[in-house]
Coordinates of N, CA and C in Angstrom, one line a residue:
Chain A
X1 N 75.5 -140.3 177.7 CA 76.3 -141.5 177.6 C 77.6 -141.3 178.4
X2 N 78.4 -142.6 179.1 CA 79.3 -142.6 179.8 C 80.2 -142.4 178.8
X3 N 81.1 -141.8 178.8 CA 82.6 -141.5 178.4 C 83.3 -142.7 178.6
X4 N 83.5 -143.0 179.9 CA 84.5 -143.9 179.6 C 83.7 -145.2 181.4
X5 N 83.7 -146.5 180.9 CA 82.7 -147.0 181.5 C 83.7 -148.3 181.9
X6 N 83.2 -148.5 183.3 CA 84.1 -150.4 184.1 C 83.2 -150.7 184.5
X7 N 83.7 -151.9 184.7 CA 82.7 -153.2 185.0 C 83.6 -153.9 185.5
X8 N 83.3 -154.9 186.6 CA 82.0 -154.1 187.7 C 82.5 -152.8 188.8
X9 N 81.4 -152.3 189.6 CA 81.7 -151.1 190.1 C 82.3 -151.6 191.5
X10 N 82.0 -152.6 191.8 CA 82.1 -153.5 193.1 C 83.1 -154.3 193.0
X11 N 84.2 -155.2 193.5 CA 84.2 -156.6 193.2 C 84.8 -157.3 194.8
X12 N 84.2 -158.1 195.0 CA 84.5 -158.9 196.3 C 85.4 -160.1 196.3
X13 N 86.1 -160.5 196.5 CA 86.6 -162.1 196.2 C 87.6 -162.5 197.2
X14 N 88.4 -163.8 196.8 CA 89.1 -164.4 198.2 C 90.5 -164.2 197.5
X15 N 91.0 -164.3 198.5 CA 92.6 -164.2 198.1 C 93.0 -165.8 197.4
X16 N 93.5 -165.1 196.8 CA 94.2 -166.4 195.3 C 93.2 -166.3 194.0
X17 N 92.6 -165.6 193.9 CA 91.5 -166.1 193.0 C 92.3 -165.1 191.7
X18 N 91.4 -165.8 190.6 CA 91.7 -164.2 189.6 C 90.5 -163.6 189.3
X19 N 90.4 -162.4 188.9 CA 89.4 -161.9 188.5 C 89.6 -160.3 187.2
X20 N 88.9 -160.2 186.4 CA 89.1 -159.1 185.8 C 88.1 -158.1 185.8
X21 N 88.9 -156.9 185.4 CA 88.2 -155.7 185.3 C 87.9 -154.9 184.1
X22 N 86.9 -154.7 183.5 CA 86.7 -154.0 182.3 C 86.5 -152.6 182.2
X23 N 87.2 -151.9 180.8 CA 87.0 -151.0 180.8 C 86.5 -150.4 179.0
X24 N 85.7 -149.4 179.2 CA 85.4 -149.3 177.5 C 85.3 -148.0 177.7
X25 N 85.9 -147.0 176.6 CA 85.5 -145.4 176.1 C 85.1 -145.6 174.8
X26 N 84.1 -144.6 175.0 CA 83.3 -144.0 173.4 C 83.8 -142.9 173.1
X27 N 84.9 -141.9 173.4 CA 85.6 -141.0 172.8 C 86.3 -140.8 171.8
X28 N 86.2 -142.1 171.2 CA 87.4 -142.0 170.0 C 89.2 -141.7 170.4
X29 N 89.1 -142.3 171.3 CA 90.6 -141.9 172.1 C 91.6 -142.9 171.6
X30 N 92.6 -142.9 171.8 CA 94.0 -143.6 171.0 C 94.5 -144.5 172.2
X31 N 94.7 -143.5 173.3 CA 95.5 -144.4 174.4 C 94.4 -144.2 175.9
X32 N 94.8 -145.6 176.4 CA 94.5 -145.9 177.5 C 95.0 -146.0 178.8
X33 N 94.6 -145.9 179.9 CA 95.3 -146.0 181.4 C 94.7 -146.9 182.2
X34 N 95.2 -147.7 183.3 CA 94.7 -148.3 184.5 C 96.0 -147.4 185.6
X35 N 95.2 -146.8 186.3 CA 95.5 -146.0 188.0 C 95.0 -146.9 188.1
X36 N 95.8 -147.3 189.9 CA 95.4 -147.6 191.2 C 95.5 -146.8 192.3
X37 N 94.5 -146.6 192.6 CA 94.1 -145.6 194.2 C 94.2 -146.6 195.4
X38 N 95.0 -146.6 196.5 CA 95.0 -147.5 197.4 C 94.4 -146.9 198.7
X39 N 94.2 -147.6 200.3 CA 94.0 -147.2 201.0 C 94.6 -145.6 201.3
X40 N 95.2 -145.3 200.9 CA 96.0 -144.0 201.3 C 95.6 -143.0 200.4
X41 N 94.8 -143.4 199.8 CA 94.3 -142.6 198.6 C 95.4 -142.1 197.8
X42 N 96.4 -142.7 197.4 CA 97.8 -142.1 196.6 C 97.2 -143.0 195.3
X43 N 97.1 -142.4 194.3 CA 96.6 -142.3 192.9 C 97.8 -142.6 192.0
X44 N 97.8 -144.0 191.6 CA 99.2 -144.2 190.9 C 99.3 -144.9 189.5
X45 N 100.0 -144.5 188.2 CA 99.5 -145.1 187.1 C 99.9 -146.5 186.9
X46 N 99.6 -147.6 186.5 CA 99.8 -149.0 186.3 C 100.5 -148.8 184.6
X47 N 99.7 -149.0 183.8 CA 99.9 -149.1 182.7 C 98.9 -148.4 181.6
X48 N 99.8 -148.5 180.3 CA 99.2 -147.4 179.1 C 99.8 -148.4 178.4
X49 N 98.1 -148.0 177.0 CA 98.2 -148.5 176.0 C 98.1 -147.5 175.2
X50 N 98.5 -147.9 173.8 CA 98.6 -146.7 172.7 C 98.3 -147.5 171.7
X51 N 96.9 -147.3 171.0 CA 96.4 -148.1 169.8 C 96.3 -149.8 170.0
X52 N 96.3 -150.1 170.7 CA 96.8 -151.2 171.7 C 97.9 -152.1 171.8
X53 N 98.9 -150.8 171.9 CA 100.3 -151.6 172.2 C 101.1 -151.0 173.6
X54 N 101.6 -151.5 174.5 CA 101.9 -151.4 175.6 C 102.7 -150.4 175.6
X55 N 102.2 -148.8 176.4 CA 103.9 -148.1 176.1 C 103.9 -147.4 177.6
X56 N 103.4 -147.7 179.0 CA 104.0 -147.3 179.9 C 103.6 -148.9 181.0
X57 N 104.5 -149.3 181.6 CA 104.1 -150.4 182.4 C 105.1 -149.7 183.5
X58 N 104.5 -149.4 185.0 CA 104.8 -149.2 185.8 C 105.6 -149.7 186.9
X59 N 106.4 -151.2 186.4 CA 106.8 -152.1 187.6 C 105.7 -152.8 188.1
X60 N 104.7 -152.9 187.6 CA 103.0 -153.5 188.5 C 103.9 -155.1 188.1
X61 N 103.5 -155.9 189.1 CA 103.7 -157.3 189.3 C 103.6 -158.1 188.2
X62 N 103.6 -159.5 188.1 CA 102.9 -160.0 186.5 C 101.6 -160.6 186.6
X63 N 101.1 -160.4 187.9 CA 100.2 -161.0 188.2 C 98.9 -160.4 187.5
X64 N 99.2 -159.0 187.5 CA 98.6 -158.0 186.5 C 98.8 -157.9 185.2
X65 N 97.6 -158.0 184.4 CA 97.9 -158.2 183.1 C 97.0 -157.5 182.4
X66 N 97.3 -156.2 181.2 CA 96.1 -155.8 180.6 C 96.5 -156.3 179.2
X67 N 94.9 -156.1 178.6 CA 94.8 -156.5 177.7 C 93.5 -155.8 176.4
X68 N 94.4 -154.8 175.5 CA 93.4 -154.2 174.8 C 92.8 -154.6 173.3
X69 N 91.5 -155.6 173.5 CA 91.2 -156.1 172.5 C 91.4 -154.9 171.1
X70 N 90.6 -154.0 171.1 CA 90.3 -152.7 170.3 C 90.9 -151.3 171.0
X71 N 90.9 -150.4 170.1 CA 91.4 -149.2 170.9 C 90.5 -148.6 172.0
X72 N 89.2 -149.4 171.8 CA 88.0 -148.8 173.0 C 88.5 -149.5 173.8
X73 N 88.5 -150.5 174.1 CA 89.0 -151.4 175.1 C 90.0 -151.6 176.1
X74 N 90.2 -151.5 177.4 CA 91.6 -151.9 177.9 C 91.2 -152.7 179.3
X75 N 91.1 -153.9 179.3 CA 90.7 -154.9 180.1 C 92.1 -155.2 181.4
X76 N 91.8 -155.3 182.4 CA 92.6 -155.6 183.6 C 92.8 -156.8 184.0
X77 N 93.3 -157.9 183.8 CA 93.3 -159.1 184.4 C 94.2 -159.6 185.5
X78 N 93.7 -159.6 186.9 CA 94.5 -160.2 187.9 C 94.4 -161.4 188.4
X79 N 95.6 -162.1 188.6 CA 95.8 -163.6 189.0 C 96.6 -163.8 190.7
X80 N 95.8 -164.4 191.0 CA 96.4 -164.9 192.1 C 96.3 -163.6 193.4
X81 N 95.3 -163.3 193.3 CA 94.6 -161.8 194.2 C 95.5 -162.1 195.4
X82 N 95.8 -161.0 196.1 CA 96.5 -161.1 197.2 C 96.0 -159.7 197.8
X83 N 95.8 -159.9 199.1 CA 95.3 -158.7 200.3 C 95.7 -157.4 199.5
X84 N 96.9 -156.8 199.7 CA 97.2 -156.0 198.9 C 96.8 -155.1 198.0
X85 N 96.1 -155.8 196.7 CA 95.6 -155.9 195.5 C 94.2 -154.9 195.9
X86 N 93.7 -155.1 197.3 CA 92.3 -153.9 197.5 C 92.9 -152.8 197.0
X87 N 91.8 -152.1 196.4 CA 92.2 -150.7 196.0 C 91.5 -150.4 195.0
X88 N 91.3 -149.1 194.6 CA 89.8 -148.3 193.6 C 90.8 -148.6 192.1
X89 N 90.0 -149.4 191.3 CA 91.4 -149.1 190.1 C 90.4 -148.1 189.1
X90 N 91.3 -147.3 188.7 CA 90.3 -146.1 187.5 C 91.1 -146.9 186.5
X91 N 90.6 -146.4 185.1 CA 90.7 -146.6 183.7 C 90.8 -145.1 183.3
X92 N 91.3 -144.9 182.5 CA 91.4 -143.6 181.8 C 91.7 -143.0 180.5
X93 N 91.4 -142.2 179.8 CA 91.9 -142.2 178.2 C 91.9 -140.7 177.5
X94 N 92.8 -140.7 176.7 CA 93.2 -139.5 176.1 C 93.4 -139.9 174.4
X95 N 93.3 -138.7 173.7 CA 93.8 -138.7 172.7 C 95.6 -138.2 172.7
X96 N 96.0 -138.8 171.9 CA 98.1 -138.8 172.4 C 97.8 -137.5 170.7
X97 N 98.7 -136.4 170.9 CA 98.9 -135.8 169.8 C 100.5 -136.1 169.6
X98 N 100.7 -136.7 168.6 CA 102.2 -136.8 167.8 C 103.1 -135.7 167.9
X99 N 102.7 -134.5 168.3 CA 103.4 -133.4 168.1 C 103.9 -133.0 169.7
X100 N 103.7 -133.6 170.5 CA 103.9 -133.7 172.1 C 103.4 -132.4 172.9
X101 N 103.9 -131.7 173.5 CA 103.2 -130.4 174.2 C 102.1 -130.7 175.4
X102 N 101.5 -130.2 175.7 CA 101.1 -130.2 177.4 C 100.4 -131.7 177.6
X103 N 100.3 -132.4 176.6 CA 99.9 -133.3 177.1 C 98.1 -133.6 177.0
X104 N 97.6 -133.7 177.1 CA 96.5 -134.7 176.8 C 95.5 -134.1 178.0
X105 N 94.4 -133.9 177.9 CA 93.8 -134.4 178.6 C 93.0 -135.9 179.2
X106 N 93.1 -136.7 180.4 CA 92.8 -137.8 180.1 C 91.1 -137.8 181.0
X107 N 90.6 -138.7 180.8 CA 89.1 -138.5 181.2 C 89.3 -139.8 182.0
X108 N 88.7 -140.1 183.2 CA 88.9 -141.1 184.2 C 87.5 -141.5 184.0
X109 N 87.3 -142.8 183.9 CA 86.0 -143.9 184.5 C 85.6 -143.6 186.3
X110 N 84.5 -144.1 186.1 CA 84.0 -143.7 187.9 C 85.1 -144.9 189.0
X111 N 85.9 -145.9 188.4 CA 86.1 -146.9 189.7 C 86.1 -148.0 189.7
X112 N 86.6 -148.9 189.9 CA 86.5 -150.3 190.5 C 86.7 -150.2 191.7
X113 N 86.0 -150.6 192.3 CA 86.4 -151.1 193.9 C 86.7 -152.3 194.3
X114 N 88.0 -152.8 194.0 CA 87.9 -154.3 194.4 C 88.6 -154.4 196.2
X115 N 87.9 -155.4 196.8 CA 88.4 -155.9 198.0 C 88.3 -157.4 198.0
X116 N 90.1 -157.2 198.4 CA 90.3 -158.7 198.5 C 90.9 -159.5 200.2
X117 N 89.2 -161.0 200.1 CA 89.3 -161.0 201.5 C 90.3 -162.3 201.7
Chain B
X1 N 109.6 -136.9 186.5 CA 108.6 -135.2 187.0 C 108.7 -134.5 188.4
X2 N 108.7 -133.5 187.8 CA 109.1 -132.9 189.2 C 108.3 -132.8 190.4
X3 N 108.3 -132.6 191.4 CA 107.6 -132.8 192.6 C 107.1 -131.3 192.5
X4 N 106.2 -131.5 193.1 CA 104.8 -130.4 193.5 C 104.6 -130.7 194.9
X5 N 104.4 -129.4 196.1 CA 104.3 -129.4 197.3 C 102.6 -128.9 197.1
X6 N 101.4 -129.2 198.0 CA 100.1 -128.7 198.6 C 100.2 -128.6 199.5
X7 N 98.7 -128.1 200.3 CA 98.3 -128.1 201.6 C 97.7 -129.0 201.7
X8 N 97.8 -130.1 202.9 CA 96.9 -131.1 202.6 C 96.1 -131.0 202.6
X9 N 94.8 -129.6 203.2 CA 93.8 -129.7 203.7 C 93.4 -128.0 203.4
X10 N 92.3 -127.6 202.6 CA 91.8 -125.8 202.8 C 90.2 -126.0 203.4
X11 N 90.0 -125.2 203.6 CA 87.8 -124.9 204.0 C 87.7 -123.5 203.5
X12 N 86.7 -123.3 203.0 CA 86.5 -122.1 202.6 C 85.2 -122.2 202.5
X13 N 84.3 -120.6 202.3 CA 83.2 -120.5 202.4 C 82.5 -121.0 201.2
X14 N 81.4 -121.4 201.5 CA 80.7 -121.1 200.0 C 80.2 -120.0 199.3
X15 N 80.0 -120.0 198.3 CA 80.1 -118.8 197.3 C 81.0 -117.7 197.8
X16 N 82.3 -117.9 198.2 CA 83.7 -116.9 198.1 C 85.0 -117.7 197.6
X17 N 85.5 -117.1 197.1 CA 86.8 -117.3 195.8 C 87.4 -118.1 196.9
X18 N 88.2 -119.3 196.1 CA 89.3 -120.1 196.3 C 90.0 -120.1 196.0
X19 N 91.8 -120.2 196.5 CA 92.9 -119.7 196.1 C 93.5 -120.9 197.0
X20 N 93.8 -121.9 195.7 CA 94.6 -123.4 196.0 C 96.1 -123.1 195.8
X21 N 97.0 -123.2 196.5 CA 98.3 -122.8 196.0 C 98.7 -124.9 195.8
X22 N 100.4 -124.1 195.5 CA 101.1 -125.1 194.6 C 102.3 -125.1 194.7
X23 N 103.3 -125.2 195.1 CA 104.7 -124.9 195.0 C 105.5 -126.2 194.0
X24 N 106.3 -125.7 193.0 CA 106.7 -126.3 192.0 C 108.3 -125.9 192.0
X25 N 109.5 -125.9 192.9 CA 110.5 -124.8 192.8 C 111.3 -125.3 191.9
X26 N 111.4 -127.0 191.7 CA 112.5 -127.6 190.7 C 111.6 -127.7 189.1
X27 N 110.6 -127.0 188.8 CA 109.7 -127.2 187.9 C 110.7 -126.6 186.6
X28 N 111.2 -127.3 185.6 CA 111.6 -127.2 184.1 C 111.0 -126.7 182.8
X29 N 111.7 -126.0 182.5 CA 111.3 -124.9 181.7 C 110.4 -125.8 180.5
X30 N 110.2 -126.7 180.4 CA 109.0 -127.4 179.3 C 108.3 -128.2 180.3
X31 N 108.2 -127.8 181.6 CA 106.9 -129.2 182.6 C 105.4 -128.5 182.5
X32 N 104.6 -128.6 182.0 CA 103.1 -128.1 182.1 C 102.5 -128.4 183.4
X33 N 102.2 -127.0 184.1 CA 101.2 -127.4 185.7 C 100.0 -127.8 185.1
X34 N 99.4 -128.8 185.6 CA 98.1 -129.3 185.4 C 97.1 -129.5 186.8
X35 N 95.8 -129.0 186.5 CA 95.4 -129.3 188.2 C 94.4 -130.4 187.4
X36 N 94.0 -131.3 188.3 CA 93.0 -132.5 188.2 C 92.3 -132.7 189.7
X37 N 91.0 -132.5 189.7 CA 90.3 -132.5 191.0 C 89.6 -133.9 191.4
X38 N 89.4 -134.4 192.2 CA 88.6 -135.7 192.2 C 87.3 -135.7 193.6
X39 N 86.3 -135.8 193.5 CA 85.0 -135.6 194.0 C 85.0 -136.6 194.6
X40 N 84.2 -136.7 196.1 CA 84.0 -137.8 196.7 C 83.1 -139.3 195.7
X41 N 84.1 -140.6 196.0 CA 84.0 -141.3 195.3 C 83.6 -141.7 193.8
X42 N 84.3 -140.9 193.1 CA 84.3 -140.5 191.8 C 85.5 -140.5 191.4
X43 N 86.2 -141.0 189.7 CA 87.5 -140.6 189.0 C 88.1 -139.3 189.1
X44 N 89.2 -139.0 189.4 CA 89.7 -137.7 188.7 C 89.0 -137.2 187.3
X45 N 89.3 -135.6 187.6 CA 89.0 -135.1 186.3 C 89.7 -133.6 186.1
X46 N 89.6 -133.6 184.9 CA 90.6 -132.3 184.2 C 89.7 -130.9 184.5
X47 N 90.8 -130.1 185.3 CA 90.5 -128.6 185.6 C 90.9 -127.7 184.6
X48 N 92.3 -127.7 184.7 CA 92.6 -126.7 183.8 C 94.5 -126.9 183.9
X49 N 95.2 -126.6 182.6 CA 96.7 -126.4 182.5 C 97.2 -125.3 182.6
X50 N 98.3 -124.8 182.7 CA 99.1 -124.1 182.0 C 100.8 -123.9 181.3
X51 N 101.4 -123.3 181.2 CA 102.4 -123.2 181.0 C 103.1 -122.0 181.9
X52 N 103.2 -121.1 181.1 CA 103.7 -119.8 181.5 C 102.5 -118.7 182.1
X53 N 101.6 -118.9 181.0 CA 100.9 -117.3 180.9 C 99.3 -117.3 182.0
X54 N 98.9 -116.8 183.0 CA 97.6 -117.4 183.5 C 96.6 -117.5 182.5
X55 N 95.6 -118.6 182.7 CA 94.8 -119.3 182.1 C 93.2 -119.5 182.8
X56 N 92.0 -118.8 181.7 CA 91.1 -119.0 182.7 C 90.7 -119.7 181.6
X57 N 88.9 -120.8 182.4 CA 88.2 -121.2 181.6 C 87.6 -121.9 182.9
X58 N 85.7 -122.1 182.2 CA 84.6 -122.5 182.5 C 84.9 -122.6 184.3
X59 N 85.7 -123.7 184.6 CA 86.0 -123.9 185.6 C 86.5 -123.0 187.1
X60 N 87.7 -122.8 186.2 CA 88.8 -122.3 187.2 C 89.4 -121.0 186.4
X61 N 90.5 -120.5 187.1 CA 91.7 -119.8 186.9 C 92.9 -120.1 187.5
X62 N 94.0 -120.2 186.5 CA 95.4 -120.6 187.4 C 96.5 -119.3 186.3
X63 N 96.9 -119.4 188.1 CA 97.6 -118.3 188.2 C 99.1 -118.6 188.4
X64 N 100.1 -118.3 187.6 CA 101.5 -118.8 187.3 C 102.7 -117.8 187.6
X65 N 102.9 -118.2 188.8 CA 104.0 -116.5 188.8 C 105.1 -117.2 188.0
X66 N 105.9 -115.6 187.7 CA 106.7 -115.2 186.9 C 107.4 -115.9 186.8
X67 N 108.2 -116.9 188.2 CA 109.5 -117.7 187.9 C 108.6 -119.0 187.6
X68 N 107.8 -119.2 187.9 CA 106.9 -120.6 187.3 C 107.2 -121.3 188.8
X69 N 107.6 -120.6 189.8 CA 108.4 -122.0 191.1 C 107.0 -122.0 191.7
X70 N 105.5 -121.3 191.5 CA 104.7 -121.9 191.9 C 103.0 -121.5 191.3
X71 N 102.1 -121.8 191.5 CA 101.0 -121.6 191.0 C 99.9 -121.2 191.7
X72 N 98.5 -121.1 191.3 CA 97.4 -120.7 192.1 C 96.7 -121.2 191.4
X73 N 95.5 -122.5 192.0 CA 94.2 -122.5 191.2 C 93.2 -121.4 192.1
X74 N 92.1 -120.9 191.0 CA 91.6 -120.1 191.1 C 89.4 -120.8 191.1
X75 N 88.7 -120.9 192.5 CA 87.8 -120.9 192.0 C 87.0 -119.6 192.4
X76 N 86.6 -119.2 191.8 CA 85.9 -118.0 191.5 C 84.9 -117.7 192.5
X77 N 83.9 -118.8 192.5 CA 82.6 -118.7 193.5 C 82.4 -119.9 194.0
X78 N 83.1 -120.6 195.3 CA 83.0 -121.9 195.5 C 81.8 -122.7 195.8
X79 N 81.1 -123.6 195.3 CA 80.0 -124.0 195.6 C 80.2 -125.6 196.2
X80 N 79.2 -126.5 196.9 CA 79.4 -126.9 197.7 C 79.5 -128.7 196.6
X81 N 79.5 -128.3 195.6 CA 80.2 -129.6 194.9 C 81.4 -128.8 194.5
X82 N 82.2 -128.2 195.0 CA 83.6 -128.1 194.3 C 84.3 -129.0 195.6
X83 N 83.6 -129.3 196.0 CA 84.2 -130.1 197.7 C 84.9 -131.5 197.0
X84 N 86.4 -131.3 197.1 CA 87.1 -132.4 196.6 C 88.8 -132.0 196.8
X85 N 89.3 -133.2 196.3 CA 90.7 -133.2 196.6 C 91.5 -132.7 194.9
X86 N 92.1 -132.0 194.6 CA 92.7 -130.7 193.7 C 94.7 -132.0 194.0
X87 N 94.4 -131.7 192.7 CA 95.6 -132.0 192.3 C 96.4 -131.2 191.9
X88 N 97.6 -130.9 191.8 CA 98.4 -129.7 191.1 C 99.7 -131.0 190.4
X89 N 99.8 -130.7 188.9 CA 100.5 -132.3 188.8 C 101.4 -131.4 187.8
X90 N 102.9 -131.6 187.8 CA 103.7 -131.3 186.7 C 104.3 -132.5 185.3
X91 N 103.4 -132.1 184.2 CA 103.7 -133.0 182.9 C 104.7 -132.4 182.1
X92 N 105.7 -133.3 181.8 CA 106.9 -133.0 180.9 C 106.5 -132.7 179.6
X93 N 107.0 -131.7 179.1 CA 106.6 -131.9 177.4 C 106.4 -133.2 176.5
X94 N 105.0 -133.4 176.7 CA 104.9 -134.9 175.5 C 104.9 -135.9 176.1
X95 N 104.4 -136.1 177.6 CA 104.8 -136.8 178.4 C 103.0 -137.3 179.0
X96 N 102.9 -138.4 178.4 CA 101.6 -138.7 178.6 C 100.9 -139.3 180.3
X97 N 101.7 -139.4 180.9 CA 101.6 -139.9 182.3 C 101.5 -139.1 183.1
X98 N 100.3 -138.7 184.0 CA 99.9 -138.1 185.1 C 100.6 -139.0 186.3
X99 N 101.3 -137.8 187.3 CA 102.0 -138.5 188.0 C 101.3 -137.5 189.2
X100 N 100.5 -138.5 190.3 CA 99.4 -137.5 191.2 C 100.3 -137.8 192.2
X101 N 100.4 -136.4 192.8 CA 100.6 -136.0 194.6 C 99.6 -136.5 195.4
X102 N 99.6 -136.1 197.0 CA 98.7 -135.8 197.7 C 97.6 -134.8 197.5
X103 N 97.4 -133.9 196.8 CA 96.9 -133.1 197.0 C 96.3 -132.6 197.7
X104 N 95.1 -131.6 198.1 CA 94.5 -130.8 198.8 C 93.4 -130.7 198.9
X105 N 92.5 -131.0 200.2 CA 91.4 -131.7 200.2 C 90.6 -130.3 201.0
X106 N 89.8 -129.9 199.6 CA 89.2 -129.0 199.7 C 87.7 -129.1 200.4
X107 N 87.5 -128.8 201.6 CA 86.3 -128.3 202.0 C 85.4 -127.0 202.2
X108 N 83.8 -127.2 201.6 CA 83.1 -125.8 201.5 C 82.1 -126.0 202.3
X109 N 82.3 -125.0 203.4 CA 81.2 -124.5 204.3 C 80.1 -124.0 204.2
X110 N 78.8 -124.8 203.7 CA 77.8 -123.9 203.5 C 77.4 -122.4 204.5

């Protein structure tokens, strides 16, 4: 079974449009991630959820919007697509220990590939 | 977090040891080295941490000199799926955000 699973693997669309990206883990994890990988392949984090409350937002635009129904959950919603916006987005998740220290391992989804024409 | 310097680019044989360096010189006495590797067209994924002391397991070995200003991942017997880009990332104590470099885009020569 996938760890941690997006939908869709592909996505194609026109500039202006909106479109979202899903993501689900079966690990029983606490907190969530959306990375964006861009043409340059520089791997950059967007935003974190924790139990599903917002606790890292990166400066990402507002055009971007996540949204975690359940703690499996952490859904990507973008409005108003713009060239730009191409780029591999991963999802990712960890369990957060209260006690802080090296930090978490987090487990990454295979990818979204969206291109926007 | 502190910056981490790579190579952008190693080749090495297959099945002979891999020795990924790392330079971390401003790295703070509570930042955890972390490597994370990522495979052609695939997510990152978790190698191996440390702190202070070197650290082996299943994977890898990383090797932490004394002043911590830099590191070594360690692959043992390279095989021709370790062929990927190696992250070397420094996390603050308690500090849930991976913050990725360029890393080092490892190729194995059959």
């Amino acid at each position: 079974d996938t760890a941690v699973s997006q939908t869709p693997k592909y996505l194609v669309t026109q500039m202006g449009n909106d479109k979202s990206i899903k993501c689900e883990q079966n690990l029983g994890h606490d907190t969530m991630y959306w990375y964006k990988q861009d043409s340059k392949k520089f791997l950059k984090i967007m935003f974190s959820y924790n139990n599903k409350e917002l606790i890292i937002n990166e400066t990402v635009p507002n055009r971007f919007s996540p949204k975690s129904p359940d703690k499996a959950h952490l859904n990507l919603h973008i409005n108003s697509l713009e060239l730009g916006d191409s780029a591999v987005y991963f999802c990712a998740s960890s369990q957060t220990r209260t006690s802080g220290g090296a930090g978490e391992t987090q487990y990454f989804g295979p990818g979204t590939r969206l291109l926007v024409l | 977090d502190a910056k981490t310097t790579q190579p952008n680019s190693m080749e090495s044989n297959e099945e002979e040891p891999v020795h990924l360096p790392c330079n971390h010189s401003t790295i703070s006495g509570t930042d955890y080295i972390h490597w994370y590797r990522q495979l052609p067209s695939q997510g990152p994924e978790y190698v191996i941490h440390g702190l202070t002391s070197n650290v082996n397991n299943r994977m890898a070995s990383l090797a932490i000199a004394e002043d911590r200003k830099s590191s070594t991942l360690i692959l043992h017997r390279a095989t021709l799926r370790d062929a990927a880009v190696y992250y070397c990332i420094l996390r603050a104590f308690g500090n849930e955000k991976l913050t990725f470099g360029t890393g080092t885009r490892l190729t194995i020569i059959p």
